[in-house]
Coordinates of C-alpha atoms in Angstrom, one line a residue:
M1332 CA 201.2 220.4 78.1
T1333 CA 204.5 218.5 76.2
L1334 CA 206.9 221.9 74.6
S1335 CA 207.6 221.5 71.4
N1336 CA 206.7 224.3 67.7
A1337 CA 203.1 223.1 67.7
T1338 CA 202.9 224.1 70.6
L1339 CA 204.1 227.6 71.5
D1340 CA 201.1 229.3 70.9
T1341 CA 198.9 227.2 73.0
L1342 CA 201.4 227.3 75.9
P1343 CA 199.3 227.6 79.9
A1344 CA 198.3 231.6 80.4
G1345 CA 201.5 232.9 81.9
V1346 CA 203.9 231.4 80.8
A1347 CA 206.2 233.0 78.5
R1348 CA 207.5 231.8 75.0
P1349 CA 210.0 232.8 72.3
A1350 CA 209.3 236.7 71.1
Y1351 CA 210.5 235.5 67.7
D1352 CA 209.6 233.3 64.7
R1353 CA 212.4 229.8 65.6
A1354 CA 211.8 228.9 61.7
G1355 CA 214.2 232.4 61.5
L1356 CA 216.9 231.2 63.6
T1357 CA 220.5 229.4 61.8
P1358 CA 222.8 228.6 64.2
G1359 CA 226.1 231.1 64.7
I1360 CA 227.7 229.1 67.6
V1361 CA 227.7 225.2 68.9
H1362 CA 227.9 225.3 72.8
V1363 CA 229.6 221.6 74.1
G1364 CA 227.9 220.8 77.2
C1365 CA 224.0 221.7 77.6
G1366 CA 222.8 221.4 81.2
N1367 CA 221.0 223.6 83.9
F1368 CA 223.8 226.5 83.9
H1369 CA 223.8 227.2 80.6
R1370 CA 220.7 226.4 79.4
A1371 CA 219.5 229.3 82.4
H1372 CA 222.3 231.2 81.5
M1373 CA 223.4 231.9 78.0
A1374 CA 220.7 230.4 76.7
V1375 CA 218.6 232.6 78.3
Y1376 CA 221.0 235.7 76.3
L1377 CA 220.5 234.5 73.7
D1378 CA 216.8 234.1 73.3
D1379 CA 216.2 238.1 75.1
L1380 CA 218.7 239.0 72.6
F1381 CA 216.7 237.2 69.0
A1382 CA 213.1 238.8 70.6
T1383 CA 214.6 242.3 70.3
G1384 CA 214.4 241.0 67.0
A1385 CA 218.7 241.7 66.4
G1386 CA 221.4 238.4 66.4
H1387 CA 219.1 235.6 64.8
D1388 CA 221.9 234.0 62.7
W1389 CA 223.5 233.5 66.5
A1390 CA 221.6 230.7 67.2
I1391 CA 223.1 227.9 68.9
L1392 CA 223.8 224.5 68.4
G1393 CA 224.3 222.0 70.7
A1394 CA 226.6 219.7 71.3
G1395 CA 228.4 217.3 73.9
V1396 CA 231.5 214.6 73.9
R1397 CA 230.1 212.4 77.7
E1398 CA 227.6 210.3 77.9
G1399 CA 225.7 211.9 80.0
D1400 CA 225.2 214.5 76.3
A1401 CA 223.9 211.8 75.0
K1402 CA 220.5 212.1 77.0
M1403 CA 220.3 215.8 77.5
R1404 CA 220.1 215.8 73.1
A1405 CA 217.9 213.4 73.2
A1406 CA 215.4 214.6 75.7
L1407 CA 215.4 218.2 73.7
E1408 CA 215.2 216.9 70.4
G1409 CA 212.1 215.2 72.0
Q1410 CA 210.2 218.5 72.0
D1411 CA 212.8 220.7 69.7
Y1412 CA 215.3 221.7 71.1
L1413 CA 212.8 224.3 73.7
S1414 CA 213.6 223.8 77.7
S1415 CA 211.2 225.7 80.2
V1416 CA 212.8 228.3 82.7
I1417 CA 211.7 228.4 86.5
E1418 CA 212.7 231.4 88.4
L1419 CA 212.8 231.1 91.9
A1420 CA 211.8 234.5 93.3
P1421 CA 210.9 234.5 97.1
G1422 CA 207.1 234.3 97.7
A1423 CA 207.0 234.1 93.6
K1424 CA 207.3 231.5 90.4
T1425 CA 207.4 232.8 86.9
A1426 CA 208.0 230.2 84.1
R1427 CA 209.0 230.8 80.2
V1428 CA 210.0 229.0 77.4
I1429 CA 213.9 229.2 75.5
G1430 CA 214.1 228.9 72.1
A1431 CA 217.0 229.4 71.6
M1432 CA 218.9 226.6 70.7
T1433 CA 217.8 224.8 67.4
G1434 CA 219.8 221.7 67.1
F1435 CA 222.0 219.2 69.0
V1436 CA 224.8 217.1 67.4
P1437 CA 224.5 213.7 67.7
V1438 CA 227.1 212.6 70.7
E1439 CA 229.4 209.7 68.9
P1440 CA 233.1 208.2 69.6
G1441 CA 235.1 210.5 67.9
N1442 CA 233.2 213.3 67.7
A1443 CA 232.7 213.5 63.6
G1444 CA 230.0 215.0 63.7
L1445 CA 231.2 217.4 65.9
I1446 CA 233.9 218.1 63.8
A1447 CA 231.8 218.7 61.6
A1448 CA 229.8 221.2 63.1
M1449 CA 232.2 223.3 64.5
S1450 CA 234.2 223.3 60.2
D1451 CA 231.7 224.5 59.6
P1452 CA 232.5 228.6 58.1
S1453 CA 228.7 229.6 59.7
I1454 CA 230.3 228.6 63.5
R1455 CA 231.9 231.8 64.6
I1456 CA 231.7 230.8 69.0
V1457 CA 232.4 227.5 69.6
S1458 CA 231.0 227.6 73.9
L1459 CA 231.7 225.7 76.1
T1460 CA 230.4 224.4 80.3
V1461 CA 232.5 221.3 80.7
T1462 CA 232.8 222.2 84.8
E1463 CA 235.1 223.1 86.3
G1464 CA 237.4 220.0 87.0
G1465 CA 237.3 219.4 82.9
Y1466 CA 240.1 221.7 82.7
Y1467 CA 242.7 218.8 82.4
I1468 CA 244.6 221.2 85.7
D1469 CA 247.0 219.3 86.9
P1470 CA 246.7 220.0 90.9
K1471 CA 250.2 220.5 92.1
T1472 CA 251.2 222.8 89.4
G1473 CA 247.4 224.3 88.8
T1474 CA 248.7 224.8 85.0
F1475 CA 247.1 222.0 81.6
S1476 CA 248.3 218.5 82.3
P1477 CA 249.7 217.1 78.9
A1478 CA 250.4 213.9 81.4
H1479 CA 246.5 212.8 81.0
P1480 CA 245.8 210.0 79.8
D1481 CA 242.9 211.3 78.3
I1482 CA 245.0 213.9 76.4
Q1483 CA 247.6 211.1 76.0
K1484 CA 244.8 209.1 73.7
D1485 CA 243.6 212.9 71.7
A1486 CA 247.7 212.9 70.5
A1487 CA 247.6 209.7 69.6
N1488 CA 244.5 210.0 68.3
P1489 CA 244.3 213.5 66.3
A1490 CA 241.3 212.9 63.9
A1491 CA 239.6 210.8 66.4
P1492 CA 239.5 212.4 69.6
D1493 CA 236.9 211.9 72.6
T1494 CA 237.5 215.0 74.4
V1495 CA 236.0 218.4 73.9
F1496 CA 239.2 219.9 73.5
G1497 CA 240.7 217.2 70.2
A1498 CA 237.7 218.1 68.5
I1499 CA 238.1 222.2 69.3
V1500 CA 241.9 221.0 67.2
A1501 CA 240.6 218.9 64.9
A1502 CA 237.9 221.5 63.7
L1503 CA 240.6 224.3 63.5
K1504 CA 243.1 222.4 61.6
A1505 CA 240.6 221.7 58.9
R1506 CA 239.2 225.3 58.8
R1507 CA 243.4 226.6 58.5
D1508 CA 243.4 223.6 55.7
A1509 CA 240.3 225.1 54.1
G1510 CA 240.3 229.0 54.7
I1511 CA 238.8 229.7 56.9
P1512 CA 238.8 231.7 59.6
A1513 CA 239.1 230.3 63.4
F1514 CA 236.0 230.3 65.8
T1515 CA 236.5 232.1 68.5
V1516 CA 236.9 229.7 71.5
M1517 CA 234.1 231.6 74.7
C1518 CA 234.0 229.6 77.5
C1519 CA 231.5 230.2 80.2
D1520 CA 232.7 227.6 83.1
N1521 CA 233.3 228.8 86.3
V1522 CA 236.8 229.2 86.7
P1523 CA 239.2 231.2 87.2
H1524 CA 240.5 233.0 84.2
N1525 CA 238.9 231.3 82.3
G1526 CA 240.0 232.3 78.9
H1527 CA 243.9 231.2 79.7
V1528 CA 243.3 228.1 80.4
T1529 CA 240.6 226.7 77.7
R1530 CA 243.4 227.9 75.4
D1531 CA 246.3 226.1 77.3
A1532 CA 244.0 223.2 77.2
V1533 CA 244.3 223.4 73.0
V1534 CA 247.2 224.6 72.3
G1535 CA 248.8 222.6 74.9
L1536 CA 246.9 219.5 74.4
A1537 CA 247.3 220.6 69.4
Q1538 CA 251.4 221.0 70.9
L1539 CA 251.5 217.5 71.8
S1540 CA 250.4 216.5 68.2
D1541 CA 250.8 218.8 65.7
P1542 CA 253.5 221.9 67.0
E1543 CA 252.9 224.2 63.8
L1544 CA 249.4 223.5 64.2
A1545 CA 249.5 225.2 67.2
A1546 CA 251.7 227.5 67.1
W1547 CA 248.7 228.5 64.3
I1548 CA 246.7 228.8 66.9
G1549 CA 248.3 230.2 69.5
A1550 CA 248.8 233.1 67.8
G1551 CA 245.2 233.8 65.7
V1552 CA 242.4 232.5 68.0
A1553 CA 240.9 234.3 70.0
F1554 CA 240.1 233.0 73.4
P1555 CA 237.8 236.1 75.9
N1556 CA 237.9 235.8 80.1
S1557 CA 235.3 235.6 81.3
M1558 CA 232.6 235.5 84.2
V1559 CA 229.7 234.3 85.0
D1560 CA 227.0 233.3 87.7
R1561 CA 223.8 232.2 88.5
I1562 CA 222.7 230.1 91.5
T1563 CA 220.8 226.8 89.6
P1564 CA 219.4 224.1 91.0
A1565 CA 220.1 220.3 89.6
T1566 CA 216.9 218.9 88.4
G1567 CA 215.2 216.6 90.0
P1568 CA 211.4 215.2 90.1
K1569 CA 210.6 218.1 92.9
E1570 CA 211.6 220.3 89.6
R1571 CA 209.4 218.4 86.7
D1572 CA 206.6 218.6 89.3
L1573 CA 207.2 222.0 89.5
A1574 CA 207.6 222.7 85.9
A1575 CA 204.5 220.4 85.9
S1576 CA 202.6 223.1 88.1
F1577 CA 203.4 225.1 85.8
G1578 CA 201.3 222.8 83.5
L1579 CA 204.5 221.8 81.1
E1580 CA 205.5 218.6 80.9
D1581 CA 209.5 219.0 80.3
A1582 CA 211.9 216.1 80.0
A1583 CA 214.5 218.9 80.7
P1584 CA 213.8 222.0 83.0
V1585 CA 215.7 223.9 84.5
T1586 CA 215.0 225.7 87.8
C1587 CA 217.3 229.2 89.2
E1588 CA 217.3 231.9 91.1
P1589 CA 216.5 235.8 89.4
F1590 CA 219.2 237.8 89.0
R1591 CA 222.4 236.6 86.7
Q1592 CA 225.4 238.2 85.3
W1593 CA 227.7 237.9 82.0
V1594 CA 231.2 239.7 82.2
M1595 CA 233.2 239.5 79.4
E1596 CA 236.4 240.8 77.1
D1597 CA 235.1 242.3 74.6
N1598 CA 237.3 239.7 72.4
F1599 CA 235.0 238.3 68.9
P1600 CA 237.7 238.3 65.5
S1601 CA 234.9 236.7 63.5
G1602 CA 232.4 238.3 65.1
R1603 CA 229.8 238.8 68.2
P1604 CA 225.7 238.2 69.0
P1605 CA 225.1 241.9 70.8
L1606 CA 224.6 240.8 74.1
E1607 CA 225.6 244.1 75.0
T1608 CA 222.1 245.1 75.0
V1609 CA 220.4 242.7 77.0
G1610 CA 222.8 243.2 80.8
V1611 CA 225.6 241.3 79.4
T1612 CA 229.1 243.8 80.7
F1613 CA 232.1 244.4 78.1
T1614 CA 235.0 244.8 79.3
P1615 CA 238.5 245.5 80.2
H1616 CA 238.3 244.4 83.4
V1617 CA 237.1 240.5 83.3
D1618 CA 239.7 240.5 86.0
K1619 CA 239.5 242.1 88.8
F1620 CA 234.6 240.9 88.6
E1621 CA 236.1 237.5 88.6
T1622 CA 237.9 238.2 92.1
M1623 CA 235.1 239.9 93.3
K1624 CA 232.4 236.8 92.7
I1625 CA 235.6 234.6 93.5
R1626 CA 236.4 235.9 97.3
I1627 CA 232.7 236.7 98.2
L1628 CA 230.4 234.7 96.3
N1629 CA 232.5 230.9 96.1
G1630 CA 234.6 232.0 99.2
G1631 CA 231.6 232.8 100.8
H1632 CA 229.6 229.4 99.4
A1633 CA 232.8 227.7 101.3
I1634 CA 232.1 229.6 104.3
I1635 CA 228.8 228.7 105.2
A1636 CA 228.6 224.9 103.7
Y1637 CA 231.6 223.5 106.1
P1638 CA 229.6 224.7 109.2
A1639 CA 226.2 224.1 108.0
G1640 CA 227.6 220.4 107.3
L1641 CA 229.4 219.5 111.0
R1642 CA 225.0 220.6 111.9
D1643 CA 223.4 217.8 109.3
I1644 CA 222.4 221.2 107.8
H1645 CA 219.8 220.3 104.8
F1646 CA 219.1 223.6 102.5
V1647 CA 221.9 226.6 102.5
H1648 CA 218.8 229.3 103.5
E1649 CA 218.3 227.0 106.5
A1650 CA 222.0 227.8 106.8
M1651 CA 221.6 231.4 106.7
A1652 CA 218.1 231.0 108.4
D1653 CA 220.8 229.8 111.2
P1654 CA 222.0 233.1 113.1
Q1655 CA 226.1 231.8 113.6
V1656 CA 226.1 230.8 111.0
R1657 CA 225.0 233.3 108.7
A1658 CA 227.0 235.4 111.3
F1659 CA 230.1 233.8 110.5
L1660 CA 229.5 234.9 106.8
D1661 CA 229.0 238.1 107.6
R1662 CA 231.8 239.0 109.7
I1663 CA 234.5 236.7 107.3
E1664 CA 233.8 238.6 104.6
T1665 CA 233.4 242.3 106.2
D1666 CA 236.5 241.5 107.7
E1667 CA 238.4 239.7 106.0
I1668 CA 237.2 239.5 102.4
L1669 CA 236.6 242.7 100.8
P1670 CA 238.8 245.2 102.1
I1671 CA 242.1 242.4 100.6
V1672 CA 238.9 241.7 97.7
P1673 CA 240.5 245.0 94.2
P1674 CA 238.4 248.1 93.6
V1675 CA 235.4 246.9 91.0
P1676 CA 234.2 249.2 87.7
G1677 CA 230.9 250.5 89.1
T1678 CA 230.6 248.8 91.7
D1679 CA 229.7 248.7 95.7
L1680 CA 231.5 246.0 97.4
N1681 CA 229.6 246.3 100.2
D1682 CA 226.4 246.5 98.5
Y1683 CA 227.7 243.3 96.2
K1684 CA 228.2 241.5 99.8
A1685 CA 224.7 242.0 101.2
L1686 CA 223.1 241.3 97.6
I1687 CA 224.9 237.7 98.1
I1688 CA 223.9 237.4 101.6
D1689 CA 220.5 237.9 100.0
R1690 CA 221.0 235.8 97.4
F1691 CA 222.2 232.7 100.2
S1692 CA 218.9 233.2 101.5
N1693 CA 216.0 232.8 98.9
P1694 CA 214.2 229.8 100.7
E1695 CA 213.4 228.5 96.4
V1696 CA 215.8 228.3 95.4
A1697 CA 216.3 225.0 98.2
D1698 CA 220.2 224.8 97.0
T1699 CA 221.8 222.2 98.8
V1700 CA 224.8 222.3 101.6
R1701 CA 226.1 219.3 100.9
R1702 CA 226.5 221.0 96.5
L1703 CA 228.3 223.1 98.5
C1704 CA 230.4 220.9 99.9
L1705 CA 231.2 219.2 97.1
D1706 CA 235.3 218.6 95.4
G1707 CA 235.9 221.0 98.7
S1708 CA 240.0 220.0 97.2
N1709 CA 239.6 221.3 94.3
R1710 CA 237.6 224.6 95.4
Q1711 CA 239.3 225.4 98.6
P1712 CA 243.0 226.7 96.5
K1713 CA 240.5 228.7 93.6
F1714 CA 237.9 230.4 96.9
I1715 CA 239.2 230.6 100.2
I1716 CA 243.6 230.0 100.6
P1717 CA 244.0 233.6 98.1
S1718 CA 241.7 235.2 100.6
I1719 CA 244.7 233.9 103.8
R1720 CA 247.5 234.3 101.0
D1721 CA 246.8 238.6 100.7
C1722 CA 245.2 238.7 103.8
L1723 CA 248.6 237.2 105.2
A1724 CA 250.4 239.2 103.0
A1725 CA 248.2 242.8 103.7
G1726 CA 249.3 242.4 107.5
R1727 CA 245.8 241.4 108.2
D1728 CA 244.4 239.1 111.0
A1729 CA 242.9 235.6 108.8
T1730 CA 241.5 234.0 111.4
G1731 CA 238.2 233.4 110.6
L1732 CA 239.6 231.8 106.9
I1733 CA 242.2 229.3 108.7
L1734 CA 238.4 228.3 110.5
L1735 CA 237.5 227.3 108.0
S1736 CA 239.7 225.6 106.7
A1737 CA 239.6 223.8 110.0
L1738 CA 235.9 223.3 109.6
W1739 CA 236.7 221.9 105.6
C1740 CA 239.9 219.1 107.6
R1741 CA 236.7 218.4 110.8
Y1742 CA 234.1 218.0 107.1
C1743 CA 236.1 215.5 105.9
Y1744 CA 236.8 213.5 108.6
G1745 CA 233.6 212.2 107.4
T1746 CA 231.1 211.8 109.8
S1747 CA 229.5 215.0 110.6
E1748 CA 229.2 216.3 114.7
T1749 CA 226.0 214.2 115.6
G1750 CA 227.5 211.0 114.5
A1751 CA 226.2 210.9 111.0
V1752 CA 227.7 209.5 108.8
I1753 CA 228.3 211.9 105.3
E1754 CA 228.6 209.8 102.2
P1755 CA 232.0 210.7 99.4
N1756 CA 231.4 213.9 98.5
D1757 CA 235.1 214.9 96.7
P1758 CA 237.3 213.5 93.6
S1759 CA 239.0 212.7 96.8
W1760 CA 237.1 211.5 99.4
D1761 CA 239.2 208.0 100.6
A1762 CA 242.6 210.4 100.6
L1763 CA 240.7 213.1 102.3
V1764 CA 239.1 211.9 105.2
A1765 CA 241.9 209.1 105.9
R1766 CA 244.4 212.8 106.3
S1767 CA 241.3 214.3 108.1
K1768 CA 242.1 211.2 110.5
A1769 CA 246.0 211.4 110.4
A1770 CA 245.3 215.3 111.2
K1771 CA 243.1 215.1 114.3
D1772 CA 246.7 214.0 116.4
D1773 CA 248.8 216.3 114.1
P1774 CA 247.5 219.5 112.2
A1775 CA 250.4 220.3 109.9
Q1776 CA 249.1 216.4 108.2
W1777 CA 246.5 219.3 107.2
L1778 CA 248.7 221.3 105.7
A1779 CA 250.8 219.6 104.1
M1780 CA 248.9 219.1 100.9
R1781 CA 250.9 221.2 98.7
E1782 CA 247.6 221.0 95.3
V1783 CA 245.4 222.6 98.0
Y1784 CA 248.1 225.2 100.0
G1785 CA 251.4 224.9 99.4
D1786 CA 253.7 226.3 100.8
L1787 CA 251.1 228.4 103.2
G1788 CA 251.7 225.5 105.0
D1789 CA 255.2 226.4 106.2
D1790 CA 254.7 228.7 107.6
P1791 CA 255.1 228.8 110.7
A1792 CA 252.6 230.9 112.3
V1793 CA 250.4 230.3 109.7
A1794 CA 250.7 226.2 110.9
A1795 CA 250.5 227.2 114.5
R1796 CA 247.0 228.5 114.2
F1797 CA 245.5 226.0 112.7
A1798 CA 246.7 223.6 114.7
A1799 CA 245.1 225.6 117.9
I1800 CA 241.9 226.3 115.5
L1801 CA 241.3 222.5 114.8
R1802 CA 242.2 221.2 118.6
A1803 CA 239.9 223.2 119.1
V1804 CA 237.4 222.7 116.8
W1805 CA 237.7 218.1 117.9
A1806 CA 237.9 219.4 121.2
E1807 CA 235.4 222.1 121.9
G1808 CA 232.3 221.8 118.8
S1809 CA 232.4 224.2 115.9
V1810 CA 229.9 225.8 118.0
A1811 CA 231.1 227.0 119.9
V1812 CA 234.6 227.6 118.3
I1813 CA 232.8 229.6 116.7
D1814 CA 231.4 231.6 118.9
R1815 CA 234.8 232.2 120.7
Y1816 CA 235.6 233.7 116.9
L1817 CA 232.3 236.0 116.2
S1818 CA 233.1 237.9 120.0
G1819 CA 236.9 238.3 119.1
K1820 CA 238.0 235.7 121.4
L1821 CA 239.8 233.0 119.4

């Protein structure tokens, strides 16, 4: 059955539907980047909230600034902005249709429609999921890059920007000039200190064309930090077939694990929906939750990704079924990561680790090892290198994490240990392959990537340990070296 308002009352049995009248919703949020994660996460929380009878003036108005966003708009427009969300519990799948989105701004050059939508006084929050790499961060400094060509172009054309940050700046200017209070900018991307990062991008861009406006934004606009979590695979033929098995014809179905988490700072001067009633945690300690997730979950993804990738293992749950890969994950998490993660309010870190292992092992999600290996040059400095530094600072052994970094180097050689070609899997893939080949004979070449390792490679003990481990990986293979690590002989 094709999704539409007209068919909601006749959806197949067993498919949950919005438990509220969508005609009574009005937008209070413009959300930029309406991909799978947003529709499986924020949109589901709002759908749950609306079902309680609360927050009906906080519906989502979708938006985007890229070609893929235009395709998503076309798909969702044809089904009245409804989405099917299928939760993949082990041995059980459930489907629901969510209706929290009520429209989608046309995607166009110059973003006039988006700027106008964000300028509307009824919009009190502008939220974003524009991917981890979408914040124009200089990899060498870890800060906003005003020299990026996209940013320079928007700075020269502030009234017709191409980036989401340019559109936000233009809308905030319009609101300031009209005497309308600023909206809150709420980042929902998996980026450390995401509110601060978003603020730096918006204020940094404004500074290039209108320093006075930049000062006004910096002083008066809220950018709350948040931590978001839910494993949400990409949609392909398998996911569309799964939606069809529930009797649904959806141009953009979403599948996801049952688990979800959202932790936010309560910093919304223009108001917010009462999301605490549907499971969102509001706390001044977002940084502690964030560190826990980044080190244990995102770091855990990297720990299983590269040994599995070198063995041509396709799915994450298949990697978790490999006794050695599973033991490698558990050992590094237990001995090297958990001891240096600061305490988190109301959370037992060992229980969280066990939860992560269960989530990774879920065969229904069918997440891929290749996805976990993606963009290592961006993820390693966020998810792995800080744990190495903290271990060393605490006088603890970091052998497993250094081994993991050596396995990433070996993966970037471009072939698995069976000789299979590894297709490009990083924006800097060609440079990584060249450096990995150089590091086979001179391991210091790998640690010389300052944008990844900073000055860590200058530590003689780290450099010597990494060199010995990388040479062992090449000489013995990853299985033998991981065995030695697990037995305490590496």
